CSV table of C-alpha atoms in Angstrom, one decimal:
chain,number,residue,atom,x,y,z
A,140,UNK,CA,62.0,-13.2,21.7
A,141,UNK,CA,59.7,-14.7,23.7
A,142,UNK,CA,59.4,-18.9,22.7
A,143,UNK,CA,55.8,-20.2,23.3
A,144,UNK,CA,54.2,-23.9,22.9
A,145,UNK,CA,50.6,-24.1,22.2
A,146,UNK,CA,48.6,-27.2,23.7
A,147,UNK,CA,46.2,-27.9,21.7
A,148,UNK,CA,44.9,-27.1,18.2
A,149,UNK,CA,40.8,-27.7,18.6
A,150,UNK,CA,39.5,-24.9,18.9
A,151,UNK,CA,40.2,-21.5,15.5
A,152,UNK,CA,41.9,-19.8,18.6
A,153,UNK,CA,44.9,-21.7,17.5
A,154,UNK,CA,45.8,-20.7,14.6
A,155,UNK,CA,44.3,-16.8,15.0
A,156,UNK,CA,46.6,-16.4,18.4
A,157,UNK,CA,49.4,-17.6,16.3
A,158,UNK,CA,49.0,-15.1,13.3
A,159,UNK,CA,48.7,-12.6,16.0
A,160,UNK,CA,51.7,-13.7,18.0
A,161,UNK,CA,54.1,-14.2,14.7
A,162,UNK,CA,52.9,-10.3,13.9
A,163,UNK,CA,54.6,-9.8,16.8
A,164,UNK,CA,58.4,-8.6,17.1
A,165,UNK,CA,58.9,-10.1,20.1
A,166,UNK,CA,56.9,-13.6,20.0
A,167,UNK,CA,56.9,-16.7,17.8
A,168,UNK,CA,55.2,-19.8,18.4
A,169,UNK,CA,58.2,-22.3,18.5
A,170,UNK,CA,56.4,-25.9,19.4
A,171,UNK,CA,52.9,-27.6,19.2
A,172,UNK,CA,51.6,-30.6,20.5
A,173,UNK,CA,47.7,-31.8,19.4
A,174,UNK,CA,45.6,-34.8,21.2
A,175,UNK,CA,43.7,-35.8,18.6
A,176,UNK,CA,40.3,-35.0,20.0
A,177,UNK,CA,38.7,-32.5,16.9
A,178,UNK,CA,41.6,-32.0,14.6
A,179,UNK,CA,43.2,-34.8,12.3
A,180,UNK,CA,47.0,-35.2,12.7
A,181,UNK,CA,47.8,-34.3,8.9
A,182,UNK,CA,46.6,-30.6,10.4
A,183,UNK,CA,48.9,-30.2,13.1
A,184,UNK,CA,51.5,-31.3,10.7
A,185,UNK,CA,50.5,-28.4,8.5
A,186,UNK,CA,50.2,-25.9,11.2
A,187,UNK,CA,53.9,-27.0,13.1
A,188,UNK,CA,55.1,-26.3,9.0
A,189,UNK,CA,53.3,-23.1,8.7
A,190,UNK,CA,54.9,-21.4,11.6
A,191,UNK,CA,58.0,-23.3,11.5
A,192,UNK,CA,56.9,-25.0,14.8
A,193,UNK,CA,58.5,-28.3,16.5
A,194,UNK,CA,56.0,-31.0,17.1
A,195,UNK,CA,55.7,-32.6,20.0
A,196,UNK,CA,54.3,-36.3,21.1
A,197,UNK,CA,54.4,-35.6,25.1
A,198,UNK,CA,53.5,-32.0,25.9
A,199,UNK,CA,55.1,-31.7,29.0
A,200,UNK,CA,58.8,-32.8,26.7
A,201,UNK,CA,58.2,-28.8,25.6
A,202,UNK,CA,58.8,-27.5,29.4
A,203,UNK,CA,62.5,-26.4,29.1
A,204,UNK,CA,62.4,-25.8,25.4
A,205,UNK,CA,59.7,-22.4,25.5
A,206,UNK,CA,59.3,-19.7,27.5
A,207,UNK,CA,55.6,-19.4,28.1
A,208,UNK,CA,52.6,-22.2,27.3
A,209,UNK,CA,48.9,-21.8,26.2
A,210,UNK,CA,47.1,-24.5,27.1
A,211,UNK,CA,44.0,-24.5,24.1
A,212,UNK,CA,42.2,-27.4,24.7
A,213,UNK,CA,38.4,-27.3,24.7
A,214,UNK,CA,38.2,-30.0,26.6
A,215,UNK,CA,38.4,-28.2,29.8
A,216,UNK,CA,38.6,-31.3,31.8
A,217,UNK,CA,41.9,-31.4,30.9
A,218,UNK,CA,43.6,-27.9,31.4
A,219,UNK,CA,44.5,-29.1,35.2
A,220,UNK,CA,47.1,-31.9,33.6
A,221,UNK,CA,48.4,-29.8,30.6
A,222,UNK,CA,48.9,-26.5,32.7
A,223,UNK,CA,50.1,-28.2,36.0
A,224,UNK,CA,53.3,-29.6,35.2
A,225,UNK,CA,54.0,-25.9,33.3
A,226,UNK,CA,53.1,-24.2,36.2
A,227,UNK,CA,55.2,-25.7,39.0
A,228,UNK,CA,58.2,-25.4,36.3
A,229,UNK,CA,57.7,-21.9,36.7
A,230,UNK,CA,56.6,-21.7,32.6
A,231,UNK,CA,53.9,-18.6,32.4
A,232,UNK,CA,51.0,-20.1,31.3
A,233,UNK,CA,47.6,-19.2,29.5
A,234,UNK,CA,44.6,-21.3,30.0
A,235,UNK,CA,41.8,-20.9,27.7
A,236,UNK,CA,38.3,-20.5,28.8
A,237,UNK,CA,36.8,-22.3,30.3
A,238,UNK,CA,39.6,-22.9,33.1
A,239,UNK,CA,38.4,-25.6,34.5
A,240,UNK,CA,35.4,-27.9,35.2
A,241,UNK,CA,35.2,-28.2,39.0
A,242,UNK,CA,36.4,-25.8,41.8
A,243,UNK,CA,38.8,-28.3,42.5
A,244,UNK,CA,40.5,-28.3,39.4
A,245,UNK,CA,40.8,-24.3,39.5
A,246,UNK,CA,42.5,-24.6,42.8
A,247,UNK,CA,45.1,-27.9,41.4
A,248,UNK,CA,46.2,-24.8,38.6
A,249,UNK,CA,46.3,-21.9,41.0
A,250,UNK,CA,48.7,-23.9,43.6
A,251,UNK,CA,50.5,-24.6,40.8
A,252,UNK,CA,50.7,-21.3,39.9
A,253,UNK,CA,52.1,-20.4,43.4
A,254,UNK,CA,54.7,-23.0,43.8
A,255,UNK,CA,56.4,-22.4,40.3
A,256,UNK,CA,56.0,-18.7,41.3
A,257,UNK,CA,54.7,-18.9,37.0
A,258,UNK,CA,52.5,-15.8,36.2
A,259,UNK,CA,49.1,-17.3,35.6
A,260,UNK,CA,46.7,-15.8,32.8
A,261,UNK,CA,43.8,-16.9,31.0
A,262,UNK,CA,40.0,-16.7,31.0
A,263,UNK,CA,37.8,-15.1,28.3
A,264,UNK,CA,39.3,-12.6,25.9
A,265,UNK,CA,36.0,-10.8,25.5
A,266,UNK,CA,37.0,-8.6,29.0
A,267,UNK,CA,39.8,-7.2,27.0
A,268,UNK,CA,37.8,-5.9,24.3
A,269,UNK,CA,38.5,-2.1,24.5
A,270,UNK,CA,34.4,-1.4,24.3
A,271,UNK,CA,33.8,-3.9,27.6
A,272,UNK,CA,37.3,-3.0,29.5
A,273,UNK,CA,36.7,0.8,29.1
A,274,UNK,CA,33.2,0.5,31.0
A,275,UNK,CA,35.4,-0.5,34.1
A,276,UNK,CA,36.4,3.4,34.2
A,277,UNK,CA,33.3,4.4,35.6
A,278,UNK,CA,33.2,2.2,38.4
A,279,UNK,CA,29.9,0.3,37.7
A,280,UNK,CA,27.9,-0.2,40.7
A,281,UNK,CA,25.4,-2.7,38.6
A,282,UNK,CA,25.6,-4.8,35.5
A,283,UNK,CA,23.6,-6.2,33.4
A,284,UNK,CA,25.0,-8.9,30.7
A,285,UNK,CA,23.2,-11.4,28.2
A,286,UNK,CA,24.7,-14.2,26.2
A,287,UNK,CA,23.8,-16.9,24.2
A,288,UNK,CA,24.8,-20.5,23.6
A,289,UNK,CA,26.2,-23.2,26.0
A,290,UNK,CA,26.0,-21.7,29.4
A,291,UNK,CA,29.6,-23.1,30.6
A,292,UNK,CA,31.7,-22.9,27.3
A,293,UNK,CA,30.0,-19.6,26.2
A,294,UNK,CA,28.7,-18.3,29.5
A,295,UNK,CA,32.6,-18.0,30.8
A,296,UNK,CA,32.3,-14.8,28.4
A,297,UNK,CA,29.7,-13.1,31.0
A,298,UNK,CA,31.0,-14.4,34.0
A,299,UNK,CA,34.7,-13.6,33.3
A,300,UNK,CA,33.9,-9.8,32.0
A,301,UNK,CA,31.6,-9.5,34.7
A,302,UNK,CA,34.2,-10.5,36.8
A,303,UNK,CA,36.6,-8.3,35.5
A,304,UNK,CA,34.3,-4.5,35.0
A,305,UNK,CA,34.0,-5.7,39.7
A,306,UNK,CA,37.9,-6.2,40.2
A,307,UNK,CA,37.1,-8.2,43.0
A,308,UNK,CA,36.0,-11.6,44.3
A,309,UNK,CA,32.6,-12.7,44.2
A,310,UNK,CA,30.9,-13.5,47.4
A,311,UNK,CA,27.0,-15.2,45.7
A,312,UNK,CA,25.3,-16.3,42.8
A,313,UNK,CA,21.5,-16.6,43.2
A,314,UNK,CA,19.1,-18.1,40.5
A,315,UNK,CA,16.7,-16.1,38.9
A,316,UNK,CA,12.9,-17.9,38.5
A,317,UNK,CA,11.4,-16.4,35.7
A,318,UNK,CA,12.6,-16.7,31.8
A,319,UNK,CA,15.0,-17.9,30.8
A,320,UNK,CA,18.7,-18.9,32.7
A,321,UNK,CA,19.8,-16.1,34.6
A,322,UNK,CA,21.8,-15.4,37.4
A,323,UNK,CA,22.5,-12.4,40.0
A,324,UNK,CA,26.2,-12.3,41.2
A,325,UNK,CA,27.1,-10.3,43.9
A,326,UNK,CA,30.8,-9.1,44.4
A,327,UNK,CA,32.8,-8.1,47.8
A,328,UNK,CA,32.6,-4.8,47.0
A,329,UNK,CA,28.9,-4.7,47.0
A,330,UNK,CA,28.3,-4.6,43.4
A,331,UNK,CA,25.9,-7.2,41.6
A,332,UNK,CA,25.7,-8.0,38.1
A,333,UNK,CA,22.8,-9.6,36.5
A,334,UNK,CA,23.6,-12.6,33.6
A,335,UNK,CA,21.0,-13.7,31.2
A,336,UNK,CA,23.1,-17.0,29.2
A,337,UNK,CA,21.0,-17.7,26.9
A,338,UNK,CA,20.0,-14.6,24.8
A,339,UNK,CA,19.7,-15.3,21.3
A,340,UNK,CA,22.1,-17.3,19.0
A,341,UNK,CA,21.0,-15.6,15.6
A,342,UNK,CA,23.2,-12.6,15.5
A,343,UNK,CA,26.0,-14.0,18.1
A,344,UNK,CA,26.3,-11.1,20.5
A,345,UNK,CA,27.1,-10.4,24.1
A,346,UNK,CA,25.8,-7.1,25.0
A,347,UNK,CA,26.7,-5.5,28.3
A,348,UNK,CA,24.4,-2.5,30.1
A,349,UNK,CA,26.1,-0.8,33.4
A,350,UNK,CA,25.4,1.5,35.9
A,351,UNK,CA,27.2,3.6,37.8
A,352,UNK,CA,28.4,7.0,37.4
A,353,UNK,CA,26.9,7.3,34.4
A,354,UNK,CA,24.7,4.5,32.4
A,355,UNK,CA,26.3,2.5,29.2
A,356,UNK,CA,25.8,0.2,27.1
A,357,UNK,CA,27.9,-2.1,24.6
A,358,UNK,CA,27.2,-5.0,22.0
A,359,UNK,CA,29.8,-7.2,20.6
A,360,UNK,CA,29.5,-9.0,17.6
A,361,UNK,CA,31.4,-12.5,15.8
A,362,UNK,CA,33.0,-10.2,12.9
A,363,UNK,CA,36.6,-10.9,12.4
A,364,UNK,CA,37.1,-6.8,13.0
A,365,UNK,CA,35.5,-7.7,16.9
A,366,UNK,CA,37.2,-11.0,17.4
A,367,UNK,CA,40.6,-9.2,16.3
A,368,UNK,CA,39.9,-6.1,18.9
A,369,UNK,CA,39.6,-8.3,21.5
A,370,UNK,CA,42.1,-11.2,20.9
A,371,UNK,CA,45.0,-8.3,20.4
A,372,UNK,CA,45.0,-6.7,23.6
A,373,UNK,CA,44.4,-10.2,25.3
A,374,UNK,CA,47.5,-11.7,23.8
A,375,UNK,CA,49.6,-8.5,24.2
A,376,UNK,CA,48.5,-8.6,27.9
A,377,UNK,CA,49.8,-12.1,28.1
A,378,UNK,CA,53.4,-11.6,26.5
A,379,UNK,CA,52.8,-8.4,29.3
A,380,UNK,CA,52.7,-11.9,31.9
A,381,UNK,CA,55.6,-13.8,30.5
A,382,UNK,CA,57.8,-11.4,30.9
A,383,UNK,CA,56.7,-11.0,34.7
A,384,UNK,CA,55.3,-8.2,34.0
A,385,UNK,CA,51.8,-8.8,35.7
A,386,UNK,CA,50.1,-11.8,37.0
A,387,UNK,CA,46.3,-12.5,36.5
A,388,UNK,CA,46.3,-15.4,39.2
A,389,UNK,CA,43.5,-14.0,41.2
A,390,UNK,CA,41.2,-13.0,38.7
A,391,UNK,CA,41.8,-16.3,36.6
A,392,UNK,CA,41.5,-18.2,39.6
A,393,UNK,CA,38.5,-16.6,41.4
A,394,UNK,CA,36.5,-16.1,37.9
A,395,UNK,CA,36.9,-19.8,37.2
A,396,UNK,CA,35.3,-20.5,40.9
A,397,UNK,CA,32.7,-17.9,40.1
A,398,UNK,CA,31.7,-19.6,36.4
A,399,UNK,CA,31.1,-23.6,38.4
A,400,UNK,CA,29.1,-21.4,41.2
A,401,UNK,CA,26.9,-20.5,38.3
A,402,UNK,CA,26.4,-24.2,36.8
A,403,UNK,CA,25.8,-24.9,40.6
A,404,UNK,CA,23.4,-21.8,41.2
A,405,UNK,CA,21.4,-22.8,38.2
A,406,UNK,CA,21.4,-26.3,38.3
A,407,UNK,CA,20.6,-26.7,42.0
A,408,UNK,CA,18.0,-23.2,42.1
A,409,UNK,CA,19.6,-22.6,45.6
A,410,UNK,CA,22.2,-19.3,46.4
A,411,UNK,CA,25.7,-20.3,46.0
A,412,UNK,CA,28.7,-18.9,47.9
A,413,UNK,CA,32.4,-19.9,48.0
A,414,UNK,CA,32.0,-21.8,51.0
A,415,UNK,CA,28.7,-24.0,49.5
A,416,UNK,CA,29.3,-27.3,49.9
A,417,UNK,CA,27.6,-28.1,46.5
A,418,UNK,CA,30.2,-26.1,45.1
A,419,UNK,CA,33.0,-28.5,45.8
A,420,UNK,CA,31.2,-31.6,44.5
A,421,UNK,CA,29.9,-29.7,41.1
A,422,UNK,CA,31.8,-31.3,38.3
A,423,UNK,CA,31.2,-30.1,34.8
A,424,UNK,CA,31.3,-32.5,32.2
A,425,UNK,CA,32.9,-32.0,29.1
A,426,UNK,CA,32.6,-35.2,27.1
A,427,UNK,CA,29.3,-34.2,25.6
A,428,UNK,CA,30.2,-31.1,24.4
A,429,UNK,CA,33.6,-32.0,23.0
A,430,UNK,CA,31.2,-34.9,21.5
A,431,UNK,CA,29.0,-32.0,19.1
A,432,UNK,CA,32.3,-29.4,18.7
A,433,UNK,CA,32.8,-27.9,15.6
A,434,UNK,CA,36.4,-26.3,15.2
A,435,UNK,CA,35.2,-23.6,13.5
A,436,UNK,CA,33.7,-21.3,16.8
């Protein structure tokens, strides 16, 4: 049985990773801890009681007492506190998307990572939705995404599948001018995928065209049915990680570099590559958008 502690409860992946989880045979979320920032204490008291869950004042007083840790947070500002001390305990962690605000930040969790020698996994679940994963099978040369919403918070959903259909590190990110905010990454492999962010909102879907051996194309709605197909084989994949069974550390890591190179691209209008010095000064804030949050998406 695999012991996990969720950090925080703002955001409905909460409580729908822990009805997953507690489906589970092997899983059960055994401790909580809550800042305060969207939810009102009497909930986390209602969620600890609902899955028989110890709550905790001091999150880091849960390092010992689980086996694996999902940071959940949407202020993203602060994943690097909650996820470091877990991290060099050798805990497995999850970080929810986005990872982090600055490149600096994503590299505090990934050292982390490598001195506990703690499997690392996080990121987007859209990736591990079975209709955008399977497009990975034939080896797309090209990619074309759109997305809608904030272009951090919801644009990690692009970047982070994009990221994933390449299975490799991202070398630039060049601003489109024309309609719209849109991006071109290009990957070490010398594929290229091509991001529109803000698509529109009214029917809340990503939809994914690629190119390689053979053209496809995939939409993916807010239903409960899409949510569940994706958040399934993304939790699955993490139990997969606590049990040291794979580690996500590059591709969590290098798609949380690639998502500020974006804010950076588009903000600036200049190419952006890893060694941009713009890069390493970008700090995405997350005040404002904690500010509007509703817990509800």
């Amino acid at each position: 049985m695999i012991e996990l502690g969720v950090l925080g409860l703002d955001t409905s992946h909460s409580e729908t990773f822990a009805n997953i989880l507690e489906s589970r045979s092997n899983a059960s979320v055994t401790a909580v801890w809550d800042g305060g920032d969207v939810r009102e204490s009497e909930y986390t008291r209602e969620f600890c009681e609902r899955y028989g869950a110890t709550r905790y004042d001091d999150p880091h007083a849960m390092i010992g007492d689980v086996d694996a840790a999902m940071v959940l947070t949407v202020d993203w500002n602060g994943h690097r506190h909650l996820a470091v001390p877990f991290l060099e305990a050798g805990v497995p962690t999850m970080v929810d998307k986005p990872v982090a605000g600055s490149v600096a930040d994503v590299i505090a969790i990934e050292r982390a990572a490598v001195r506990g020698g703690a499997p690392l996994f996080g990121g987007s679940a859209l990736p591990f939705h079975p209709s955008v994963s399977s497009l990975a099978e034939t080896m797309p040369d090209t990619a074309f995404s759109v997305g809608y919403g904030d272009t951090f918070y919801y644009g990690v959903h692009l970047v982070d599948s994009v990221r994933l259909l390449a299975g490799t590190d991202w070398t630039q990110v060049t601003p489109n001018h024309g309609p719209g905010r849109v991006a071109t990454i290009d990957f070490a492999d010398g594929s290229a995928a091509t991001l529109r962010f803000d698509g529109p909102e009214g029917d809340g879907t990503f939809g994914f065209l690629t190119v390689g051996e053979r053209t496809q194309t995939v939409q993916i709605g807010s239903s409960t049915a899409e949510l569940e197909q994706m958040y399934e084989p993304f939790l699955d994949e993490f139990l997969a990680a606590a049990r040291g069974e794979r580690d996500d550390r590059n591709r969590v890591t290098d798609a949380g570099t690639l998502l500020v190179g974006v804010q950076t691209a588009l903000e600036t209008g200049d190419p952006v590559t890893p060694d941009t010095g713009a890069l390493e000064t970008t700090e995405v804030d997350s005040e404002s958008f904690l500010a509007d949050y509703e817990p509800y998406y």
